[in-house]
Short mmCIF file of C-alpha atoms in Angstrom, two decimals:
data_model
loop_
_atom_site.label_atom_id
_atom_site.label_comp_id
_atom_site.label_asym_id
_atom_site.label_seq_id
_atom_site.Cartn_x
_atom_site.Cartn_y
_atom_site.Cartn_z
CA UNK A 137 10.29 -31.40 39.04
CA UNK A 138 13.23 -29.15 38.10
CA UNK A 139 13.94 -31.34 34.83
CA UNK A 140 10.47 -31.06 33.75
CA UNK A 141 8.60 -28.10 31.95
CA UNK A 142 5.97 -28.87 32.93
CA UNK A 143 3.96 -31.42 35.25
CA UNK A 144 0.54 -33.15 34.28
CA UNK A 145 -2.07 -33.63 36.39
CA UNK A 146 -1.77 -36.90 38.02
CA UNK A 147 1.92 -36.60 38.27
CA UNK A 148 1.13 -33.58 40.72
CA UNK A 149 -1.29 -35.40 43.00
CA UNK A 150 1.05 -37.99 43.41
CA UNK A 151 3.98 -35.62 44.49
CA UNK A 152 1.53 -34.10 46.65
CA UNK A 153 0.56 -37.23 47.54
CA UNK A 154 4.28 -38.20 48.25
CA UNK A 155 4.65 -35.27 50.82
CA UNK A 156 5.05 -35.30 54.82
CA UNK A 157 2.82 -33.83 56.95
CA UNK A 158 6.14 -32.12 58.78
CA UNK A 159 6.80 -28.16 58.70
CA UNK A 160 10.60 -29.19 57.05
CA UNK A 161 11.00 -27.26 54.24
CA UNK A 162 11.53 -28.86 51.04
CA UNK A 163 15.19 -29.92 49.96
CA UNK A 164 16.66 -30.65 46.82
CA UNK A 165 19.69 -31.64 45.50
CA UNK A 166 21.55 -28.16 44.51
CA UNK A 167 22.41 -27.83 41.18
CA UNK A 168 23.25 -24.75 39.03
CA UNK A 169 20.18 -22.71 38.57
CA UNK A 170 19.28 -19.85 36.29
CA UNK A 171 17.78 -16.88 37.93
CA UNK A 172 14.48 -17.78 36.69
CA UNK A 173 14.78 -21.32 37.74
CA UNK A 174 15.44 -19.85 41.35
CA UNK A 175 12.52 -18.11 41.06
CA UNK A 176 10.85 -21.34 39.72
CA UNK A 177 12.26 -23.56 42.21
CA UNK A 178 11.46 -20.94 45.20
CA UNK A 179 7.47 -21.12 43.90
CA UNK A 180 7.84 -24.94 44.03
CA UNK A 181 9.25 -24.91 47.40
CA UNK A 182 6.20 -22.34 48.76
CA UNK A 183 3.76 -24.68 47.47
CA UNK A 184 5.42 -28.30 48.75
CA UNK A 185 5.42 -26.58 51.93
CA UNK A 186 1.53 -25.29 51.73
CA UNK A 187 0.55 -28.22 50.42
CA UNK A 188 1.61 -30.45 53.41
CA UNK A 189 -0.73 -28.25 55.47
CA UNK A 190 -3.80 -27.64 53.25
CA UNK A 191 -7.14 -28.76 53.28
CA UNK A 192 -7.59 -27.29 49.69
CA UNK A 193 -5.03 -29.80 49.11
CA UNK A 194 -6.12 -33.08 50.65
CA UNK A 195 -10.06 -32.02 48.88
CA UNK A 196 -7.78 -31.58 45.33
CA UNK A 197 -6.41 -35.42 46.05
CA UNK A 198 -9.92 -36.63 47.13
CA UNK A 199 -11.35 -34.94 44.20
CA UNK A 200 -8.15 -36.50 42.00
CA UNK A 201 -9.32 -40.51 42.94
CA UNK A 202 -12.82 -40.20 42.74
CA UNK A 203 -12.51 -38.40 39.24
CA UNK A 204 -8.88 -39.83 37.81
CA UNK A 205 -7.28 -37.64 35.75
CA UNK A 206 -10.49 -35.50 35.19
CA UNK A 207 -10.93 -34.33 38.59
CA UNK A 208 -11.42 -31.05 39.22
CA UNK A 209 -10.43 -27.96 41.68
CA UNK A 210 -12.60 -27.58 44.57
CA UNK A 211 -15.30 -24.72 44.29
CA UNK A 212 -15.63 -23.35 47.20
CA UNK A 213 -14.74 -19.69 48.22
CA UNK A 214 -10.84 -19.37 48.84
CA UNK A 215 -8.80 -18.32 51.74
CA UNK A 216 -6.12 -16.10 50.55
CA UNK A 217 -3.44 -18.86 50.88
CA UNK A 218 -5.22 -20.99 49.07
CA UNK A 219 -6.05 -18.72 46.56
CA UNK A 220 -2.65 -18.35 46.36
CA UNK A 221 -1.74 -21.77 46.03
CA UNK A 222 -4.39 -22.29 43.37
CA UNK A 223 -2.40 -19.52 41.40
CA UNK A 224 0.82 -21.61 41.86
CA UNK A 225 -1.41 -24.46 40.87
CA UNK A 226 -1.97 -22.80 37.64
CA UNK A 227 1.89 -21.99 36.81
CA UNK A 228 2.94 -25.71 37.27
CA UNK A 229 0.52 -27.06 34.39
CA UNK A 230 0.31 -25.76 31.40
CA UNK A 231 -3.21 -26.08 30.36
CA UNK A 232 -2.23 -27.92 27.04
CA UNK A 233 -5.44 -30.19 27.42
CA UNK A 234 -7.93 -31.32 24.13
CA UNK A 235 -11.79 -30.91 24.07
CA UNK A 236 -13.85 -33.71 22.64
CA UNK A 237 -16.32 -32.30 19.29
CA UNK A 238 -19.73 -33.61 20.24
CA UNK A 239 -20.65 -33.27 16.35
CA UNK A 240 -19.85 -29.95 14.49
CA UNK A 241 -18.62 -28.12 17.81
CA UNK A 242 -15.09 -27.46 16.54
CA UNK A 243 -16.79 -23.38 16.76
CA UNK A 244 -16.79 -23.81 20.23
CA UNK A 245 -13.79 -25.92 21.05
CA UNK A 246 -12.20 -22.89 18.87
CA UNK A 247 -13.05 -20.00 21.21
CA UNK A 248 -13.08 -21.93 24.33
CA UNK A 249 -9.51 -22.68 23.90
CA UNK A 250 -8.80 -18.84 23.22
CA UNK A 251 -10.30 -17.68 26.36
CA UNK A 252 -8.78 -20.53 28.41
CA UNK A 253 -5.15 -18.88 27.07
CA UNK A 254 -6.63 -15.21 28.31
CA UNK A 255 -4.73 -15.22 31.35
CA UNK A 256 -6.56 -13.03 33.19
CA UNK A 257 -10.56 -14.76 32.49
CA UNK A 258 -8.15 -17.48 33.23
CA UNK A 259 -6.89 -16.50 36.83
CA UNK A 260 -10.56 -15.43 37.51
CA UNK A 261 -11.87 -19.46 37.44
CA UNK A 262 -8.77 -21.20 38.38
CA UNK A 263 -8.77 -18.86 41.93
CA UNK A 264 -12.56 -19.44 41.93
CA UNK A 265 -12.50 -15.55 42.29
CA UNK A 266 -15.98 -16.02 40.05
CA UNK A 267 -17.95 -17.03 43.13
CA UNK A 268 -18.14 -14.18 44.50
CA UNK A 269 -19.65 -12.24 41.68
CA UNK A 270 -22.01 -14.65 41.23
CA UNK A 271 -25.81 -13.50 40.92
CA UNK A 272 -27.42 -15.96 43.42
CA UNK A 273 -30.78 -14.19 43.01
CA UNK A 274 -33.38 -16.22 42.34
CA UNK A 275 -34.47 -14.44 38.85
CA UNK A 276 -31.20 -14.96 37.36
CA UNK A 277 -29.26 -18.21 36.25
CA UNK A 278 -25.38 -19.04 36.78
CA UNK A 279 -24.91 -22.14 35.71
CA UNK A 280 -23.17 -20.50 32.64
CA UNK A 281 -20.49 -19.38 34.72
CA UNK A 282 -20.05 -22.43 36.78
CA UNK A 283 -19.80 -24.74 33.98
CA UNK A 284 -17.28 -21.92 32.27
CA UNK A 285 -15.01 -22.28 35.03
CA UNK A 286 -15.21 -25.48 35.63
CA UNK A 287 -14.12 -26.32 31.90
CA UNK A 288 -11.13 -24.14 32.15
CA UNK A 289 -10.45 -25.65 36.11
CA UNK A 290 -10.52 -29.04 33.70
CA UNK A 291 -8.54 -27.95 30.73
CA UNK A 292 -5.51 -26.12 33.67
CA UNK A 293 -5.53 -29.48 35.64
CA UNK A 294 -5.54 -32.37 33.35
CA UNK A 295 -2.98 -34.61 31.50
CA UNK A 296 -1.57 -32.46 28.54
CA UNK A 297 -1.88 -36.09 26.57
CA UNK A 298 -5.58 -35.84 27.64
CA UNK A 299 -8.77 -34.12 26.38
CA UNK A 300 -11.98 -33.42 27.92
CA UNK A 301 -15.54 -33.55 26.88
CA UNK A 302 -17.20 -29.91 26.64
CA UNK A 303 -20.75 -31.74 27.32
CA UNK A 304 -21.89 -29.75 30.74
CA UNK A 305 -20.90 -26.71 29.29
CA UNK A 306 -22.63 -27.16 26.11
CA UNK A 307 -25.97 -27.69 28.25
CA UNK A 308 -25.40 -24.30 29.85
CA UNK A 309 -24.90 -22.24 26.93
CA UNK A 310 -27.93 -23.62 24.67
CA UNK A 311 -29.61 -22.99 27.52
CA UNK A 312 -28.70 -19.24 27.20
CA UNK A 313 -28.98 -18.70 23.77
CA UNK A 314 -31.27 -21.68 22.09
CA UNK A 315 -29.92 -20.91 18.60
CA UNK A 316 -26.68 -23.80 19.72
CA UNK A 317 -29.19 -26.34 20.37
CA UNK A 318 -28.38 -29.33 18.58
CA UNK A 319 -25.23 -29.92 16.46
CA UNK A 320 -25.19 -27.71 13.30
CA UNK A 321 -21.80 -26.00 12.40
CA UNK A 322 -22.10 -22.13 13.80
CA UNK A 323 -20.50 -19.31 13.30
CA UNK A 324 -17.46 -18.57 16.30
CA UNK A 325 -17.89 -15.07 16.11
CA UNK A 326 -21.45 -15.10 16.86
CA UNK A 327 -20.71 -18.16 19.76
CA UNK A 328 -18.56 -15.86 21.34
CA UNK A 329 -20.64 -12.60 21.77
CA UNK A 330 -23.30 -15.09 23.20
CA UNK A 331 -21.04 -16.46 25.66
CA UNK A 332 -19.50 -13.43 26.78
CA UNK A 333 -22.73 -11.86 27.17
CA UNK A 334 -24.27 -14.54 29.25
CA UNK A 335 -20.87 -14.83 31.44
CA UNK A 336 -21.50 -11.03 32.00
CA UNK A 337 -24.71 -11.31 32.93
CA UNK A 338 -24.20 -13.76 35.90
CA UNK A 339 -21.35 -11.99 37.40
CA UNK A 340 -22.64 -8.58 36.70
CA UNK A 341 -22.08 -6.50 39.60
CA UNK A 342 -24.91 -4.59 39.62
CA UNK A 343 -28.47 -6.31 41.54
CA UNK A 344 -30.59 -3.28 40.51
CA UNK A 345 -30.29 -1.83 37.32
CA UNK A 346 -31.80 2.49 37.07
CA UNK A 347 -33.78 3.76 34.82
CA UNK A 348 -32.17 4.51 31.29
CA UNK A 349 -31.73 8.50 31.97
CA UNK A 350 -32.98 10.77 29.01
CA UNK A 351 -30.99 13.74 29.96
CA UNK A 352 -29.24 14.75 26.66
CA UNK A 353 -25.45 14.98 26.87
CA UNK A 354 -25.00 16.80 23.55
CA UNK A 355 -24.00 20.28 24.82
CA UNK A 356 -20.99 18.81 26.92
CA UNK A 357 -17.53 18.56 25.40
CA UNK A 358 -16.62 15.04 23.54
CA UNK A 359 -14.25 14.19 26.31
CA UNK A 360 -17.08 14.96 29.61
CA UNK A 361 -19.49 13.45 26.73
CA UNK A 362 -17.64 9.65 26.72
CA UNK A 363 -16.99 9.73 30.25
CA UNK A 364 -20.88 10.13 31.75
CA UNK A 365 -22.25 7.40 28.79
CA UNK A 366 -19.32 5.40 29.80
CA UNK A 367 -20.52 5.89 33.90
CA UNK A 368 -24.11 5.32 32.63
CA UNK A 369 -23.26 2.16 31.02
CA UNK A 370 -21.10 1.08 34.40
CA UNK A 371 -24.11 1.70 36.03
CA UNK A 372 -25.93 -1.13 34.56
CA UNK A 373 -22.94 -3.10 33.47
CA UNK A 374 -19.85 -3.87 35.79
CA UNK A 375 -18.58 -7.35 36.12
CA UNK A 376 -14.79 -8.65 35.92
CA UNK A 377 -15.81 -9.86 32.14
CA UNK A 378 -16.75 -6.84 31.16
CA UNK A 379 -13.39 -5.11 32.41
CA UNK A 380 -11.42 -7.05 30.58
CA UNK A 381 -13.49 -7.35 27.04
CA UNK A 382 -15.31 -4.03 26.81
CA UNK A 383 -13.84 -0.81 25.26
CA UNK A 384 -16.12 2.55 23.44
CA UNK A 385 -15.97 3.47 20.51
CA UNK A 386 -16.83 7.32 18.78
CA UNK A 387 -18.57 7.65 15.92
CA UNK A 388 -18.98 11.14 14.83
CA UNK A 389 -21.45 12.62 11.77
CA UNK A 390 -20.78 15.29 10.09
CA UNK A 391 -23.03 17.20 8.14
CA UNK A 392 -22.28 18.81 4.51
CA UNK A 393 -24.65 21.29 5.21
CA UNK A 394 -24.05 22.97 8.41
CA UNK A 395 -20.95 21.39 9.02
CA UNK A 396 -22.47 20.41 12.44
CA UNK A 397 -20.87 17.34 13.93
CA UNK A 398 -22.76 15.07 16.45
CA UNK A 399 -20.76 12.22 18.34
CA UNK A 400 -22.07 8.86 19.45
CA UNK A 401 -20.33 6.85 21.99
CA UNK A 402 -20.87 2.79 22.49
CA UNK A 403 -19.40 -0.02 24.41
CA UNK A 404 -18.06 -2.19 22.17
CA UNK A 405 -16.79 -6.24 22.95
CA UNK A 406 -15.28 -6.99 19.43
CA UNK A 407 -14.46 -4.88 15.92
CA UNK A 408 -15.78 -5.99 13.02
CA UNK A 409 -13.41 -5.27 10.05
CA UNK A 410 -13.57 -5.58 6.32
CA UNK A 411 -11.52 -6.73 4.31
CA UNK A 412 -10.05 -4.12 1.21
CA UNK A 413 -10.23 -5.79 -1.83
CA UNK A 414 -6.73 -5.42 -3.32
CA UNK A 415 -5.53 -6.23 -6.97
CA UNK A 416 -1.83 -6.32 -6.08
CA UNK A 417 0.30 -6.67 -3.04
CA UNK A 418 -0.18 -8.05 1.05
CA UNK A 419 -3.34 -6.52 2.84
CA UNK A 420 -2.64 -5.81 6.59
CA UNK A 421 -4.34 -5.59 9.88
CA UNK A 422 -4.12 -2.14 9.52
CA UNK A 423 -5.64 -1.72 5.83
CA UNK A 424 -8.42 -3.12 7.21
CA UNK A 425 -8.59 -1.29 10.33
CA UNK A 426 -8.05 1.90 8.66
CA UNK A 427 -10.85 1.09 6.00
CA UNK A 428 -13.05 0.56 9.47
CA UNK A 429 -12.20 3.86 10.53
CA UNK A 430 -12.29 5.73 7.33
CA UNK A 431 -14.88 8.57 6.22
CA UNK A 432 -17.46 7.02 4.64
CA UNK A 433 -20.46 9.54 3.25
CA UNK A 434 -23.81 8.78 3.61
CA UNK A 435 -25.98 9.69 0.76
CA UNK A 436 -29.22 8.81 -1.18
CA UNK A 437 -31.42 6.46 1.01
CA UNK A 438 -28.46 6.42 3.75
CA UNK A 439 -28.94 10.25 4.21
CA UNK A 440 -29.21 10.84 8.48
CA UNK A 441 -31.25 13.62 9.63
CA UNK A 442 -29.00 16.29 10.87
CA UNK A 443 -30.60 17.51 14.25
CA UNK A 444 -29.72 21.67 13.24
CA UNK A 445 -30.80 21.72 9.88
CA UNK A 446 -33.58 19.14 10.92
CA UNK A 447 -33.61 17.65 7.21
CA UNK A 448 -32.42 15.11 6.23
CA UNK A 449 -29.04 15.77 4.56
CA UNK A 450 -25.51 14.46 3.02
CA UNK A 451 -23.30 13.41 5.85
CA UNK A 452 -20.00 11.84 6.40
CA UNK A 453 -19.55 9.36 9.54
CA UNK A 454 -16.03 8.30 11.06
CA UNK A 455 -15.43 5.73 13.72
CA UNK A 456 -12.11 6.02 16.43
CA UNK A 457 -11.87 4.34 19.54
CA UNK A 458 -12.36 6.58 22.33
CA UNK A 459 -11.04 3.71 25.07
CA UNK A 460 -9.16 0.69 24.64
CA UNK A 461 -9.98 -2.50 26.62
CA UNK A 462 -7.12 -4.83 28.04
CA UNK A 463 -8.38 -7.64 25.20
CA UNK A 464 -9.33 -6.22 22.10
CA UNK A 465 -11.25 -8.90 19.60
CA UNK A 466 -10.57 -8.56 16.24
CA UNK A 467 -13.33 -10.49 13.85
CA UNK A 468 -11.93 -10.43 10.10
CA UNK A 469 -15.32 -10.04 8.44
CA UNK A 470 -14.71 -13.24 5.95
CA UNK A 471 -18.10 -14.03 5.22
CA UNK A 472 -20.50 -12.22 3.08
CA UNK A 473 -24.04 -12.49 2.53
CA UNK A 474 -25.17 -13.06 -0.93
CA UNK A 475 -28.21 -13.02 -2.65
CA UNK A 476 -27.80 -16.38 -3.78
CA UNK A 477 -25.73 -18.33 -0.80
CA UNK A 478 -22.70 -16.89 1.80
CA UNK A 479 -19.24 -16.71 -0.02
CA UNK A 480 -16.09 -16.07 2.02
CA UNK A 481 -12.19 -14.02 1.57
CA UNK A 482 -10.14 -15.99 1.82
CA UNK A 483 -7.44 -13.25 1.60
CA UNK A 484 -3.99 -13.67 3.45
CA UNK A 485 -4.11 -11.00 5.95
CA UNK A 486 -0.87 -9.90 7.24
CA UNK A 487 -1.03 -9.22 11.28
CA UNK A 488 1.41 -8.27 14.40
CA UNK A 489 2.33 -10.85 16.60
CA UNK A 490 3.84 -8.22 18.58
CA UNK A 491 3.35 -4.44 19.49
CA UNK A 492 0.42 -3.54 17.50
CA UNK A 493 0.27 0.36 17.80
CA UNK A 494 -3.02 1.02 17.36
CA UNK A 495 -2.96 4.83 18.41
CA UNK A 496 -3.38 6.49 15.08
CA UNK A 497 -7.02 5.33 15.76
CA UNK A 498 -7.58 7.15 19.05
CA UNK A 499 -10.28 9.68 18.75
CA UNK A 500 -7.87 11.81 21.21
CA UNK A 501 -4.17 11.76 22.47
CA UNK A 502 -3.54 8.39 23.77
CA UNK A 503 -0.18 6.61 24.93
CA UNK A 504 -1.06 3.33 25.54
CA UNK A 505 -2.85 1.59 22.80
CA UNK A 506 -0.16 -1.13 21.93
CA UNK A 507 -0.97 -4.87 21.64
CA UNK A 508 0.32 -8.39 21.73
CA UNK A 509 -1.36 -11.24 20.10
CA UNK A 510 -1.99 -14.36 21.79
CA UNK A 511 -4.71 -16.39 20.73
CA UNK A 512 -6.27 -16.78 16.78
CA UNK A 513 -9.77 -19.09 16.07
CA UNK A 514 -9.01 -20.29 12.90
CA UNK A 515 -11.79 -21.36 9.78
CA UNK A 516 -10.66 -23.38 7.18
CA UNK A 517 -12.59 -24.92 4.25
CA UNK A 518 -15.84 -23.11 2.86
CA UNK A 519 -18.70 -21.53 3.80
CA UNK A 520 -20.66 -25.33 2.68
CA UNK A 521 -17.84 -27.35 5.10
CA UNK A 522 -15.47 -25.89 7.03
CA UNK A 523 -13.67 -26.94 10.01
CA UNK A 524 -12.46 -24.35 13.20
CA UNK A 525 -8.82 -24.69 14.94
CA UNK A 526 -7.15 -22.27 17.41
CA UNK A 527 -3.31 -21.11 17.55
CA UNK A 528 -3.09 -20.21 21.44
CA UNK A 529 0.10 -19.05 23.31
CA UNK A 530 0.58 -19.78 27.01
CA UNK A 531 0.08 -17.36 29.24
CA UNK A 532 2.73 -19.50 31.26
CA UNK A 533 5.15 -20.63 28.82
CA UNK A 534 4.61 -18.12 25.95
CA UNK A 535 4.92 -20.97 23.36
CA UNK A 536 2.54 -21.34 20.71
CA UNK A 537 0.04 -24.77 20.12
CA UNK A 538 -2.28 -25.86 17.50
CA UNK A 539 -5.37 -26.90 19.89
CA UNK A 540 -7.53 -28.76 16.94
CA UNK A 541 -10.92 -29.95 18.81
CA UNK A 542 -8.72 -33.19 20.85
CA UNK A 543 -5.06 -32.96 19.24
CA UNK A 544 -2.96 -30.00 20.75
CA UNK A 545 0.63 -29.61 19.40
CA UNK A 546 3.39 -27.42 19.36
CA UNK A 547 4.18 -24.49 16.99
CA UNK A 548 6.67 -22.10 15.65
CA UNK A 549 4.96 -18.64 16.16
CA UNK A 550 6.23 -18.04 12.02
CA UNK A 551 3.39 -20.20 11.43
CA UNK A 552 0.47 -18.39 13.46
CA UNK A 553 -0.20 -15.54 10.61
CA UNK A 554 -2.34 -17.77 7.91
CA UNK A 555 -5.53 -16.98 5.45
CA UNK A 556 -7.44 -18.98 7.68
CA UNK A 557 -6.85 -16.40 10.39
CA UNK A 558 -10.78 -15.27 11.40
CA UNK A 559 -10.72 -13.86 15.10
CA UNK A 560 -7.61 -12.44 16.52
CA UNK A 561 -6.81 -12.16 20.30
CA UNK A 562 -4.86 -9.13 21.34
CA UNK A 563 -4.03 -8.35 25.15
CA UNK A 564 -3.08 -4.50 26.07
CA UNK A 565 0.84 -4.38 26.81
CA UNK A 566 1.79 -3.11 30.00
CA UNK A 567 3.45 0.21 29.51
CA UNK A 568 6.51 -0.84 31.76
CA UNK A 569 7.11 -4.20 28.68
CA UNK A 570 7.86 -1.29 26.42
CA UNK A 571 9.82 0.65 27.95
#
């Protein structure tokens, strides 16, 4: 185990396999170790010794030779040691696995790959910590979320040389959201709002949803403002997905007549940014996310109706991001409709890898708003063919693959930033990494 990376699955039931049902600890040969292989080897030694005495286990090896090398983790609830042991689980494979394209499902392969590299959504199915969010009310459906976790349990325990078939899953979601029946090329952006929406929804925390209050906030400070919509919106929408995906955003209106300014805040699970349409030199991430957050002034037909002047009148409207989540979703906005047919940029946008300080978009004094990318759904081609790949790092190794529907190889992280690039995956940096 120590000369290996990494360990597939069927090489790990048979070591487990191998083992003694004795207490004796684990011994092997010493050798000159790194600090980190210490650590490594200390992990390994915690879970040979677990393993010999779990039931979670023996049902993993039962579940390995009825199913081969597509078995899959037991779901039942956890213990903590055995959640525990499913997290060491986790760190010995590497999740490097393919998924099958049923016909035109590369969209999906795409963005299921992305979220199977979000290490925390990640740690949520492996640990089976889903199951006890789970809605089991009779009104509502969560066959979403079992068939979610159970593709990433697949895709974290099988061969790296392997790939599985996304076919259960598939069932589930065009279940939820009818517009995937049947096997027409779809947009990812649009796939993954569905998805996240309908994971959301089954694991939501809250049973009984109040009534929508009507109270008006507008005579409370912007700061007391955010926080009660952001408490109202808790109130009807709290699950685990949600923490990790959702942040609010401030849009404020200003009016050219009174100068009164009214402020808008909304939950928000991706940013849709435009491209600027340059004539010379490299556009950035942050052209386009300043042209996002730039004044733009409504006029003509656009005019708002100010709510003082009670006309309708020339305003200007601004967007900032009042709170960050822990994965922001950036969605290049590459596709335009046309009166005739959809064309697409195919501009080279230039983007971070690494700490992407986003805090010159705060709408108030913020510290932590820095980001590391780890995941990128890719669309090549045209808007009449096109095909969808996904540059993923590992949340275990931190290297970078190509996962292209079955094929997953490895790649040099100089090679992530393309004009292909159409949803980026950022994950908040912890304020300690910076320091």
């Amino acid at each position: 185990l120590s000369r290996r990376k990494s360990i597939s699955h069927s090489d790990l039931a048979r070591e487990f396999s191998g083992l003694h049902t004795s207490d004796s600890v684990y011994a092997p040969t010493p050798s000159p170790l790194s600090t980190q292989g210490r650590q490594e080897l200390g992990t390994l030694q915690g879970l040979y010794q677990a393993a010999a005495r779990s039931d979670y286990v023996r049902s993993y090896l039962e579940s390995y030779g009825r199913k081969s090398s597509h078995g899959s983790l037991p779901t039942g609830p956890l213990s903590p040691s055995q959640a525990a042991l499913g997290s060491a689980l986790s760190k010995v494979v590497q999740g490097l696995t393919g998924l099958r394209n049923l016909g035109n499902t590369c969209f999906m392969n795409s963005i299921l790959q992305c979220l199977s590299n979000t290490k925390e959504l990640r740690d949520y199915c492996l640990q089976n910590q889903y199951l006890r969010d789970l809605n089991n009310n009779s009104r509502m459906r969560t066959a979403l979320m079992s068939e979610f976790a159970k593709l990433i349990q697949l895709l974290w325990t099988s061969s790296p040389n392997d790939s599985v078939s996304p076919s259960e899953f598939k069932t589930q979601i065009q279940r939820y959201a009818p517009r995937f029946v049947g096997y027409n090329q779809q947009d990812a952006q649009e796939f993954l709002r569905f998805l996240l929406d309908g994971l959301h929804s089954e694991v939501n925390r809250v049973l009984v949803r109040p009534r929508a209050s009507t109270d008006t906030l507008d005579h409370l400070p912007d700061d007391e403002k955010s926080r009660q919509m952001w408490r109202r919106y808790q109130e009807r929408e709290d699950s685990r997905i949600g923490d990790l995906f959702v942040g609010q955003l401030k849009s404020s209106l200003t009016c050219s007549e009174c100068g009164y300014c009214s402020t808008a805040f909304d939950p928000f699970w991706d940013l849709s940014l435009p491209i600027p349409k340059k004539g010379y030199g490299e556009v950035t991430l942050m052209d386009c996310l300043r042209l996002f957050t730039k004044e733009d002034v409504l006029d003509g037909d656009e005019k708002p109706t100010c709510c003082r002047c009670k006309a309708r009148t020339r305003c200007t409207k601004k967007f900032s991001i009042q709170k960050f989540p822990k994965i922001l979703v950036l969605h290049l906005k590459r596709f335009s409709e046309a009166r005739i047919r959809t064309s697409k940029l195919t501009t080279f946008v230039n983007f971070q890898l690494k700490d992407l300080d986003l805090r010159e978009f705060a709408s108030q004094s913020c510290n932590h708003a820095v980001y590391n990318l780890y995941a990128v759904s890719n669309h090549s081609g045209t808007t009449m063919g096109g095909h969808y790949t996904a540059y993923c790092k590992s949340p275990v190794s931190s290297e970078w693959h190509s996962f292209n529907d079955s094929r997953v190889t490895p790649m040099s992280s100089s090679h992530v930033r393309s004009s292909d690039a159409y949803l980026l995956f950022y994950e908040l940096a912890s304020p300690s990494s910076r320091m």
